[in-house]
PDB file of C-alpha atoms and ligand atoms in Angstrom:
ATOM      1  CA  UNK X  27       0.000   0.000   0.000  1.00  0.00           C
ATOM      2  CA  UNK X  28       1.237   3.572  -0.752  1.00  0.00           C
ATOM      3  CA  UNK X  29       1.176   6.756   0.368  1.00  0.00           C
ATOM      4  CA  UNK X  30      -0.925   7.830  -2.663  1.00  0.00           C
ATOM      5  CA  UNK X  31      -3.583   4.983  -2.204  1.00  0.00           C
ATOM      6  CA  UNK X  32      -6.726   7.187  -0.558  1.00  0.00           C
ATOM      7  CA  UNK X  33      -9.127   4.783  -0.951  1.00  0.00           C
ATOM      8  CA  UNK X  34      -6.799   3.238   2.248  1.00  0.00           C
ATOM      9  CA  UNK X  35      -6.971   6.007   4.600  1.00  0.00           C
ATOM     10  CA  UNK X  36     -10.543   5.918   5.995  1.00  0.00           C
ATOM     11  CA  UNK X  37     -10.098   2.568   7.652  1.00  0.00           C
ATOM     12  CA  UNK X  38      -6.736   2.676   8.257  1.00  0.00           C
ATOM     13  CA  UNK X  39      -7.193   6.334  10.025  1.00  0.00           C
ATOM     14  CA  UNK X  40     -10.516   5.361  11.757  1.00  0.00           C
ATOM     15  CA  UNK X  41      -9.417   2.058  12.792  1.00  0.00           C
ATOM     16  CA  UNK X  42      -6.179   4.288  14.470  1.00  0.00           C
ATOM     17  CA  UNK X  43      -8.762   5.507  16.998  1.00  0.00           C
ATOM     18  CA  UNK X  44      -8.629   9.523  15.020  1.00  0.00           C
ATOM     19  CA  UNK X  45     -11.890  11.289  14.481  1.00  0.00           C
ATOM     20  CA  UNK X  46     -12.697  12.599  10.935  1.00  0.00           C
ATOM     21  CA  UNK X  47     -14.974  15.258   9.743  1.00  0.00           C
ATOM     22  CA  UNK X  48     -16.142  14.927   6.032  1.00  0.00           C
ATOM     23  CA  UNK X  49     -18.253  17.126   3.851  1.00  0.00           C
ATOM     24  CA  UNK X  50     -21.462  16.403   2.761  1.00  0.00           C
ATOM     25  CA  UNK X  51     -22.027  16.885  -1.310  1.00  0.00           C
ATOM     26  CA  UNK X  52     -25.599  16.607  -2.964  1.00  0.00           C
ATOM     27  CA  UNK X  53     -24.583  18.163  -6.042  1.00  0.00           C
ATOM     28  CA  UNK X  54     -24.611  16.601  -9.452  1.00  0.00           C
ATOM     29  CA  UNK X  55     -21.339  17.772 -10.119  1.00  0.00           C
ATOM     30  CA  UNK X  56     -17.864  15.566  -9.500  1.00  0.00           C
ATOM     31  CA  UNK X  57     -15.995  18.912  -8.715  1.00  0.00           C
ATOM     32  CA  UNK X  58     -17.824  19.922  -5.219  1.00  0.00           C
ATOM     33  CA  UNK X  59     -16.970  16.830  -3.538  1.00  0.00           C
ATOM     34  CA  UNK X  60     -13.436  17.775  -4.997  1.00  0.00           C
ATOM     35  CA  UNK X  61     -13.747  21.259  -3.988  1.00  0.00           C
ATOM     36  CA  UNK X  62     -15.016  20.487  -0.614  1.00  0.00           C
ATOM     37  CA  UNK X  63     -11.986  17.965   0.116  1.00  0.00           C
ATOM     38  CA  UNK X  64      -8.980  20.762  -0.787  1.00  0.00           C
ATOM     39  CA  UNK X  65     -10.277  22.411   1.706  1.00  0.00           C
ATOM     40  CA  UNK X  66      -9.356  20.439   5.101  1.00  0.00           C
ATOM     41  CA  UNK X  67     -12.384  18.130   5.231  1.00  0.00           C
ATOM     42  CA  UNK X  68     -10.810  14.206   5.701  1.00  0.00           C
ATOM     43  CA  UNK X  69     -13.176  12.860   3.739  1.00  0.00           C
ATOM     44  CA  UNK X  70     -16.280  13.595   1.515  1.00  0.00           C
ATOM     45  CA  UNK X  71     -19.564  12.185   1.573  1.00  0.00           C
ATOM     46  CA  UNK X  72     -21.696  11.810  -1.818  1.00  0.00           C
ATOM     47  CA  UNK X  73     -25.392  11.617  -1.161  1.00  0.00           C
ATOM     48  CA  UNK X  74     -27.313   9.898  -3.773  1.00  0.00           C
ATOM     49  CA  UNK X  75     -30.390   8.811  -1.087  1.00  0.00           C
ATOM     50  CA  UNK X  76     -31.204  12.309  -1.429  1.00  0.00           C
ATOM     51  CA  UNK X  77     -28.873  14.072  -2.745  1.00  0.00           C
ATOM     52  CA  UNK X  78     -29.428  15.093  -6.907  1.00  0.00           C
ATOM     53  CA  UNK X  79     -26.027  13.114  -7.602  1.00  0.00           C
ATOM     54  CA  UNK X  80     -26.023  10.421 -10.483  1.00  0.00           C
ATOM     55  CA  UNK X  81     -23.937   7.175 -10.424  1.00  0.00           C
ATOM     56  CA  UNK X  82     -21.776   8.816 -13.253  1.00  0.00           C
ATOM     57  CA  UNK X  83     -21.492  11.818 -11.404  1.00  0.00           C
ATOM     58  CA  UNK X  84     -20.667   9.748  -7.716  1.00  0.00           C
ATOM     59  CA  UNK X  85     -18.102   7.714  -9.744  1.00  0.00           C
ATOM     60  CA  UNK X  86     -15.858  10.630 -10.836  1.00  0.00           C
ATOM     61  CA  UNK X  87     -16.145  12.062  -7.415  1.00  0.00           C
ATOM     62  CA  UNK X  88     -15.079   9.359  -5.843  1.00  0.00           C
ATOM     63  CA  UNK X  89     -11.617   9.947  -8.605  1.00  0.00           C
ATOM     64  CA  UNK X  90     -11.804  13.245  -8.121  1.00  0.00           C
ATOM     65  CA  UNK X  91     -11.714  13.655  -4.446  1.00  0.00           C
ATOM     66  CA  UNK X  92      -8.867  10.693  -4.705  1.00  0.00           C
ATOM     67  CA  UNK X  93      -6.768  12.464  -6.875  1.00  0.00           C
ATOM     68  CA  UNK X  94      -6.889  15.176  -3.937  1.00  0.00           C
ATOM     69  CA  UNK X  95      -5.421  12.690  -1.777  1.00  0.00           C
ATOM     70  CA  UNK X  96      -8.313  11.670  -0.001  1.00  0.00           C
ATOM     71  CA  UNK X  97     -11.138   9.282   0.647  1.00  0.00           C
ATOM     72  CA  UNK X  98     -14.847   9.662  -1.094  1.00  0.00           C
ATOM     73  CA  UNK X  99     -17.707   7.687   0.742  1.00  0.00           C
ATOM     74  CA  UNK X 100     -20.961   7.367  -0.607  1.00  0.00           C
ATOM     75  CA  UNK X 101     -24.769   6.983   0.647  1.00  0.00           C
ATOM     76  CA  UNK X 102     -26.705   4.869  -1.571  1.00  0.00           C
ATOM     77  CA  UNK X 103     -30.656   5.124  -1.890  1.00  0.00           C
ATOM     78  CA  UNK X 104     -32.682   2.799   0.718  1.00  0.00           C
ATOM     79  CA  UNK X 105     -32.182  -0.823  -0.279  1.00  0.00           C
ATOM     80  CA  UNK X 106     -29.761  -0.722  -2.940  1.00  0.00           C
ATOM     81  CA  UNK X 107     -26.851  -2.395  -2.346  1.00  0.00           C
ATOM     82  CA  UNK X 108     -26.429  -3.487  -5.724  1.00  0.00           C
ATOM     83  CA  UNK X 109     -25.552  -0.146  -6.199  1.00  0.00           C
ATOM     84  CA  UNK X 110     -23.281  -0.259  -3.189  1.00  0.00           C
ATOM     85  CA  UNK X 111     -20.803  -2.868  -4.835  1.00  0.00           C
ATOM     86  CA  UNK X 112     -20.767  -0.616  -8.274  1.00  0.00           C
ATOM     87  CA  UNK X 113     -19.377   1.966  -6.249  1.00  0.00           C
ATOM     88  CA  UNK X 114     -16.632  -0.063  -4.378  1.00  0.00           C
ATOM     89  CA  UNK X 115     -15.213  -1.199  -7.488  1.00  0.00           C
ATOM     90  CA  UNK X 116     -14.882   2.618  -8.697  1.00  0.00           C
ATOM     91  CA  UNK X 117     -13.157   2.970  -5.187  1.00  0.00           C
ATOM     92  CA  UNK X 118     -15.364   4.233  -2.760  1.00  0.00           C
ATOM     93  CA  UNK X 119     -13.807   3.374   0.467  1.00  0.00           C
ATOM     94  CA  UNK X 120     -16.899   3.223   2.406  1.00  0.00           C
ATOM     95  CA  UNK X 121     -20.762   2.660   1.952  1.00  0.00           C
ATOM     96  CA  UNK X 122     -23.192   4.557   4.503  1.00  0.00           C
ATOM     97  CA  UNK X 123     -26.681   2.632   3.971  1.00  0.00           C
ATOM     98  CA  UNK X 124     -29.535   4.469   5.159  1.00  0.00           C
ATOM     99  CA  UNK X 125     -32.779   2.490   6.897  1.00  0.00           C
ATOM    100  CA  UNK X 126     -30.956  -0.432   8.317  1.00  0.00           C
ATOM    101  CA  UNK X 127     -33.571  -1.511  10.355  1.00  0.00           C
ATOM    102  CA  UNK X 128     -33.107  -5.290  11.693  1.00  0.00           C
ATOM    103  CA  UNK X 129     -30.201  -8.079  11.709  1.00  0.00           C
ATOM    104  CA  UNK X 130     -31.426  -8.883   8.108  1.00  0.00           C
ATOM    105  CA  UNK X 131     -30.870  -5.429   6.482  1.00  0.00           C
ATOM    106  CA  UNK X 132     -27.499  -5.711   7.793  1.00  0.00           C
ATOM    107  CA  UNK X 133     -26.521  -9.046   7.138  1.00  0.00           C
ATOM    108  CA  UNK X 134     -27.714  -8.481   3.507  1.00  0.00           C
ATOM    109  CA  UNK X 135     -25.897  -4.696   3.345  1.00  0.00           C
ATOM    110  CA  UNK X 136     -22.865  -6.780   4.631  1.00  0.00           C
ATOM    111  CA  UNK X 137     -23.223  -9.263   1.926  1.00  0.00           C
ATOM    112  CA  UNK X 138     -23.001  -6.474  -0.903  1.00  0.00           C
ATOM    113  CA  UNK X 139     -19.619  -4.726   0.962  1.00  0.00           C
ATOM    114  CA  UNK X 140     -17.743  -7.849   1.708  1.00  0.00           C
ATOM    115  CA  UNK X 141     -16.335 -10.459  -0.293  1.00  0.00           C
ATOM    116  CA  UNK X 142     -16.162 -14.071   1.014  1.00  0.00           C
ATOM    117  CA  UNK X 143     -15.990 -15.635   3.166  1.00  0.00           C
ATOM    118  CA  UNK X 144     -17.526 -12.488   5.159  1.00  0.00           C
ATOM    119  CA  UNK X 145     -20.031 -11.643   2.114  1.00  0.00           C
ATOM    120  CA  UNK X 146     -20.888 -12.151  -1.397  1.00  0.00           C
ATOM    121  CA  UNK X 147     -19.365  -9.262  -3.158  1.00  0.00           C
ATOM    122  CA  UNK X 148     -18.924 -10.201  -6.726  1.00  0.00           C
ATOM    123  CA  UNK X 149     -15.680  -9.570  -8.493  1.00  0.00           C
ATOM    124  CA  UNK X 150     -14.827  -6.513 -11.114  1.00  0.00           C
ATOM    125  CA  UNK X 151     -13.231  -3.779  -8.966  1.00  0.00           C
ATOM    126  CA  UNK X 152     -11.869  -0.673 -11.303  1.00  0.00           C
ATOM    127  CA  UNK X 153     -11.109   2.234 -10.415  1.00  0.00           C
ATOM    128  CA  UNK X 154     -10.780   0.826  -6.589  1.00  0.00           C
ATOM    129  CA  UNK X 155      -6.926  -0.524  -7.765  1.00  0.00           C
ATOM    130  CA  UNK X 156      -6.006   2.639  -8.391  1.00  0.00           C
ATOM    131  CA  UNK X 157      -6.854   4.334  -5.674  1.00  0.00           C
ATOM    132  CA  UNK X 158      -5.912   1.539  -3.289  1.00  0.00           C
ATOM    133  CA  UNK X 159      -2.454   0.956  -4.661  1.00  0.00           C
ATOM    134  CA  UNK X 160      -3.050  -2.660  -4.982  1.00  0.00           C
ATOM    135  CA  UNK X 161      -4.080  -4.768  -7.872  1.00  0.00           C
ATOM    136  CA  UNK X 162      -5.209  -7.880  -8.470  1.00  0.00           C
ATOM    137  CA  UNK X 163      -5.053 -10.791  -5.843  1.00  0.00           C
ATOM    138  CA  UNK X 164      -3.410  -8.222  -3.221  1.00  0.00           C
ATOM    139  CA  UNK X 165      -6.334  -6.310  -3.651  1.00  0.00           C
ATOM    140  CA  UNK X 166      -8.767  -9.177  -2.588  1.00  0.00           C
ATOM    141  CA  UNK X 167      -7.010  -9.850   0.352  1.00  0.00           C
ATOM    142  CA  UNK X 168      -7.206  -6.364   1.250  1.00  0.00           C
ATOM    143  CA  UNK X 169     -10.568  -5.377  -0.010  1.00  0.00           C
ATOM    144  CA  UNK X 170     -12.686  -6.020   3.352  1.00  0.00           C
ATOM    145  CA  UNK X 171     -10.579  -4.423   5.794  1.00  0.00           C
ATOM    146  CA  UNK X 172     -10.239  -1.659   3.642  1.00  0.00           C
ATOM    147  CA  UNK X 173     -13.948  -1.037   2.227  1.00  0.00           C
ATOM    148  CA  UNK X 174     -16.314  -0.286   5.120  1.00  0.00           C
ATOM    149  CA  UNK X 175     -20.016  -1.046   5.511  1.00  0.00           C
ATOM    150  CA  UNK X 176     -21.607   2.036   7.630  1.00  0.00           C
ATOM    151  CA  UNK X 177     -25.140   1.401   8.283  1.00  0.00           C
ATOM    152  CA  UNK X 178     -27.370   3.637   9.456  1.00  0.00           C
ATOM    153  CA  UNK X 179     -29.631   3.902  12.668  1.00  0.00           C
ATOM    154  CA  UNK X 180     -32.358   6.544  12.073  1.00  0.00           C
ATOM    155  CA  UNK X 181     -35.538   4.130  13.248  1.00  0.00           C
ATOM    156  CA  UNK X 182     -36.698   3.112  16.640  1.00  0.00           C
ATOM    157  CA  UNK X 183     -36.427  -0.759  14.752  1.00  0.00           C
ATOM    158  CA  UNK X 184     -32.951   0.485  14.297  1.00  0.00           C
ATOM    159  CA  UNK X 185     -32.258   1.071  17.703  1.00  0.00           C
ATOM    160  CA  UNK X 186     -34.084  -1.934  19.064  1.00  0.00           C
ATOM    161  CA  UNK X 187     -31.593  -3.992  17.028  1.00  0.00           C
ATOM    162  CA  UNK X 188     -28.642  -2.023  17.691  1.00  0.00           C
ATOM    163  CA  UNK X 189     -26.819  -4.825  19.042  1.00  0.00           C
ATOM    164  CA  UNK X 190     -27.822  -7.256  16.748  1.00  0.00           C
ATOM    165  CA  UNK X 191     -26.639  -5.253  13.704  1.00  0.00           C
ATOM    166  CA  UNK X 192     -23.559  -4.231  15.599  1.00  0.00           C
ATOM    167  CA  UNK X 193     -22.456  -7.748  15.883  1.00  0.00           C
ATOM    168  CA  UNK X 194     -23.181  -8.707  12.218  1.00  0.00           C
ATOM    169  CA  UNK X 195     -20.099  -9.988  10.290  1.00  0.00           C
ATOM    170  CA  UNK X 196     -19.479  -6.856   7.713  1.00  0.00           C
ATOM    171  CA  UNK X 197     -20.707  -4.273   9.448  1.00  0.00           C
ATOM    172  CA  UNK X 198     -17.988  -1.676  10.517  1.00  0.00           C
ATOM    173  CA  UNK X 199     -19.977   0.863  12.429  1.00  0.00           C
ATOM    174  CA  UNK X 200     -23.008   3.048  12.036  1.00  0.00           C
ATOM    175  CA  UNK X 201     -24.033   5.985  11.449  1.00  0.00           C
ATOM    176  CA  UNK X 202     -26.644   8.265  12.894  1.00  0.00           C
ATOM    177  CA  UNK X 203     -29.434  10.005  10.782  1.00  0.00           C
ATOM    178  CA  UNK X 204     -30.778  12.767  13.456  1.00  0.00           C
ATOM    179  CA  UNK X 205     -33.436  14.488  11.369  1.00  0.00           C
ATOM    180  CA  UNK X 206     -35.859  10.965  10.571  1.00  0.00           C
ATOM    181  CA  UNK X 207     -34.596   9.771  14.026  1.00  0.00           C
ATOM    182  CA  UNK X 208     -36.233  12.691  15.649  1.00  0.00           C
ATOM    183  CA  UNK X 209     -39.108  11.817  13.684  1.00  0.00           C
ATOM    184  CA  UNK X 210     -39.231   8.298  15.039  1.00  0.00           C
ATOM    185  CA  UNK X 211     -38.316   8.921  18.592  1.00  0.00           C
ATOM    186  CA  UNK X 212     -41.265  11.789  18.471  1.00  0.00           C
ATOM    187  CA  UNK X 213     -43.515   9.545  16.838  1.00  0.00           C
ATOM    188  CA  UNK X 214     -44.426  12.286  13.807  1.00  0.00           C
ATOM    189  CA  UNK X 215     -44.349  15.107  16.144  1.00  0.00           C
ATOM    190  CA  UNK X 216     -41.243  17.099  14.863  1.00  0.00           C
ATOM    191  CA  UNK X 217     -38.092  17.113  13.015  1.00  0.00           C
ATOM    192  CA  UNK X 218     -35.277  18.304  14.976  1.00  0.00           C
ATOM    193  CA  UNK X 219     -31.921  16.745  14.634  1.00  0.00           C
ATOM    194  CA  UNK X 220     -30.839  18.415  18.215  1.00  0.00           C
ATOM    195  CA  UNK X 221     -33.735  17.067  20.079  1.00  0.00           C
ATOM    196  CA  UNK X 222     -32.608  15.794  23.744  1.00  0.00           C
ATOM    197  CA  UNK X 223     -34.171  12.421  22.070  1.00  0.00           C
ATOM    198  CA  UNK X 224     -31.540  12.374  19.905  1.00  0.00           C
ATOM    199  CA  UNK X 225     -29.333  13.050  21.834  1.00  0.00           C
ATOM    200  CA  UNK X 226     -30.210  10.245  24.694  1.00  0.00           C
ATOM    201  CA  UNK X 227     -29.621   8.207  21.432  1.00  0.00           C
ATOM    202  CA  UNK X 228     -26.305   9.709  20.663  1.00  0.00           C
ATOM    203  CA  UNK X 229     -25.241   8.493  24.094  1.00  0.00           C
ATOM    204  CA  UNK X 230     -26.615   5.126  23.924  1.00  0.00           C
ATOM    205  CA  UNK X 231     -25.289   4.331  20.105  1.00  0.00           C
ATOM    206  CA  UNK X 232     -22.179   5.791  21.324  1.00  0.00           C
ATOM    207  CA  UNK X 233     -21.498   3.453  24.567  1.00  0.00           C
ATOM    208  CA  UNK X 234     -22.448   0.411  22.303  1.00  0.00           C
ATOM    209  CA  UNK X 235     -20.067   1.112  19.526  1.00  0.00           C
ATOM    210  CA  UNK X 236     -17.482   1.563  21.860  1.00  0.00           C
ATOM    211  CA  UNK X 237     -18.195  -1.352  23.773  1.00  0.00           C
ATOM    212  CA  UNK X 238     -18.206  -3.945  20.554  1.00  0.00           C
ATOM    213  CA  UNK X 239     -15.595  -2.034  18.722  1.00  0.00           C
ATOM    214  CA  UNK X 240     -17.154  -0.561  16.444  1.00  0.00           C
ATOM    215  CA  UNK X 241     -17.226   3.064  14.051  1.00  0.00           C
ATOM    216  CA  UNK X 242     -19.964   5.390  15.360  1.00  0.00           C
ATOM    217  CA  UNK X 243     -20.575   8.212  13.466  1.00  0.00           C
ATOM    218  CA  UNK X 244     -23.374  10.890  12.722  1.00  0.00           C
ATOM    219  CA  UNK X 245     -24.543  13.450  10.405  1.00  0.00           C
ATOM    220  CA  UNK X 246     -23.849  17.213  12.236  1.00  0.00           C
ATOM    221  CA  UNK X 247     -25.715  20.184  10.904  1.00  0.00           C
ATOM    222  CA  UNK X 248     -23.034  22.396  11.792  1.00  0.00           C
ATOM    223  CA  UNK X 249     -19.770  22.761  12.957  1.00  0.00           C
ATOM    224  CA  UNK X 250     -20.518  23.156  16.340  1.00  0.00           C
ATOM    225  CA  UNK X 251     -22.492  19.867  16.730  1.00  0.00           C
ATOM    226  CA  UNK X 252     -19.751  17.803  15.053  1.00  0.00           C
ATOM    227  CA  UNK X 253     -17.516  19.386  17.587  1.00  0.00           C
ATOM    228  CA  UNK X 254     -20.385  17.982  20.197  1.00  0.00           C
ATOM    229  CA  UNK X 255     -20.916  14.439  18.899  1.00  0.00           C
ATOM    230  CA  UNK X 256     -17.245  14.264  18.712  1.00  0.00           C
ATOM    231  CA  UNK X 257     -16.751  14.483  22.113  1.00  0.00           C
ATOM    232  CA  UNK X 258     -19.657  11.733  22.507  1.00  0.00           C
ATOM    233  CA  UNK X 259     -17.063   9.356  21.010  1.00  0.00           C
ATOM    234  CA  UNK X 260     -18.709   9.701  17.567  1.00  0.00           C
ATOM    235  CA  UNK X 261     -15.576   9.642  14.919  1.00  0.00           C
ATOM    236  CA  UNK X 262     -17.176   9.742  11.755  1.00  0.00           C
ATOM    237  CA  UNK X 263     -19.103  13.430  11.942  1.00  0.00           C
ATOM    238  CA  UNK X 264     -20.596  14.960   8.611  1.00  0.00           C
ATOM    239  CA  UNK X 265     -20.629  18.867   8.767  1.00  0.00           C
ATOM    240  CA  UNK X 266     -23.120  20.822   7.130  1.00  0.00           C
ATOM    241  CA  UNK X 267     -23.757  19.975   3.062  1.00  0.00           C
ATOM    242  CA  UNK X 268     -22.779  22.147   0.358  1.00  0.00           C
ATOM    243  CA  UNK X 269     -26.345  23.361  -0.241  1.00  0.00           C
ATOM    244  CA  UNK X 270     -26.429  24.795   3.263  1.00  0.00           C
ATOM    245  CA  UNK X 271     -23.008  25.793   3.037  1.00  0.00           C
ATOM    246  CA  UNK X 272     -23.665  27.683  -0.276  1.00  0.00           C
ATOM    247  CA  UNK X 273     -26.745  29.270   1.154  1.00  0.00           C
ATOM    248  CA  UNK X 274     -24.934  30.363   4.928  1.00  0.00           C
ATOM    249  CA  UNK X 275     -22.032  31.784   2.372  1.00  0.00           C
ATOM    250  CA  UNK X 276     -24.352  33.851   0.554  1.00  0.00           C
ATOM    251  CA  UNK X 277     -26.191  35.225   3.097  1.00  0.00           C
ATOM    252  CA  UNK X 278     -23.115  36.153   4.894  1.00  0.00           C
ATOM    253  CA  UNK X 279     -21.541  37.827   1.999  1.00  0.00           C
ATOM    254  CA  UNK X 280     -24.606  39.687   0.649  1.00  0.00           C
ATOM    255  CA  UNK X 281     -24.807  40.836   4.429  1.00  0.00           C
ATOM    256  CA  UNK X 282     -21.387  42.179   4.102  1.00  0.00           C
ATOM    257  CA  UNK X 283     -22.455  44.211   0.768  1.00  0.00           C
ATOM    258  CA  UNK X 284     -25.267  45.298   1.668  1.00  0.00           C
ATOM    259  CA  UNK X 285     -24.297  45.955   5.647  1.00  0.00           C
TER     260      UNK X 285
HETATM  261  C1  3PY D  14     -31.092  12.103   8.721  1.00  0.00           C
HETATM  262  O1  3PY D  14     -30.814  13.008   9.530  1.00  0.00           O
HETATM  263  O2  3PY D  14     -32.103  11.414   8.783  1.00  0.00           O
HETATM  264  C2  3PY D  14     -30.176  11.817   7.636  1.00  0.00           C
HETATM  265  O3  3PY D  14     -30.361  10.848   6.947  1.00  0.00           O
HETATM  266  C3  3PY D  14     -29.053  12.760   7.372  1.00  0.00           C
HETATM  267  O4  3PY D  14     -29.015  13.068   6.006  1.00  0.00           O
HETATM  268 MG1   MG D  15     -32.240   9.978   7.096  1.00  0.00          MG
END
């Protein structure tokens, strides 16, 4: 493995105990995720469960941000982890799957991450040499510790089987959705990622990661509240998106001009 192999750094740096902070990019265009990561982001995230982003589009961001030197993740739509394997061989070095809501989600979101003996990944990785500095049979070998399977708890299902899909085979970690937990945990009454629901959640997802070994992470709003979940014990923190970030940019500019 070399120092230019990006696609290695997520798992290596996570698995090293270090908390990362990644942008968020919903943007059908390759060069914000690119953009976002020159700044000093460790990682960006390309949304295509709701984000506008196309697989073409995800697949050259995932190149793009890797020819900045660092790793691209991406969130596939609910249920499609056909999609999920696609994007590992372009070289995404982690999967965040949103909805994973029993043992059975996870075992089969596992089973599209992982090849065997763990899953049933099937063969034809690309652009995922490249950016791991391996080829071929060293690749293989590698491919499961590298490529990480991030599920993520946003249900009260979810959280019931937190422990179950914690100890699945494949599964690396999780990752929190705050704004449809909310939503759960209020049954329907609001949507509030910063709700002291969530938050008793945080805490809980947090100790049980931590106890089994495993990758928590969460989806911030802002800086601030990465810097919060961080110190929950959450390592994988989103900040913002570039939507938001365009918007708070604007309006703090135009403010500027027009005083
Ligand atoms: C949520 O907050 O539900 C998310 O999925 C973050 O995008
Ligand atoms: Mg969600």
């Amino acid at each position: 493995m070399t120092a230019s192999a990006p696609l290695a750094h997520l798992a290596r740096r996570l698995r090293a105990g270090e908390t990362l902070f990644m942008s968020w990019c919903g943007m059908n265009d390759a060069a914000i995720a690119e953009t976002s990561v020159r700044e000093d982001f460790d990682a960006a995230l390309i949304d295509m469960q709701h984000g506008a982003v196309d697989f073409t589009t995800t697949v050259q961001a995932i190149g793009m941000v890797g020819l900045a030197g660092k790793p691209a993740i991406a969130r596939v739509p609910v249920g499609e982890f056909a999609t999920a394997s696609r994007l590992l061989d372009a070289g995404a070095a982690a999967i965040v799957a949103p909805m994973i809501n029993s043992e059975a989600d996870a075992k089969r979101f596992a089973s599209f991450v992982k090849f065997p003996p763990i899953g049933e990944r099937s063969w034809g990785p690309h652009r995922a040499f490249g950016l791991s500095g391996l080829e071929g049979e060293a690749y293989f070998h590698k491919a499961n510790e590298l490529h990480l399977a991030i599920a993520m708890i946003e249900t009260r299902e979810a959280l019931d089987a937190l422990d179950s899909i914690l100890d699945v085979p494949g599964i690396d970690g999780v990752f929190v959705g705050p704004s449809d937990l909310s939503i759960a945990l209020t049954k329907g009454a609001v949507v509030d990622a910063g709700h002291p629901e969530v938050d008793k959640a945080l805490d809980h997802i947090g100790a049980r990661c931590k106890a089994k070994g495993k990758v928590a992470g969460a989806f911030c709003m802002t800086g601030k509240r990465a810097k919060e979940v961080a110190a929950k014990g959450f390592r994988l923190c989103s900040i913002s998106t570039d939507g938001m970030m365009m918007r708070l940019g604007a309006r703090m500019e135009l403010k500027a001009a027009r005083g």
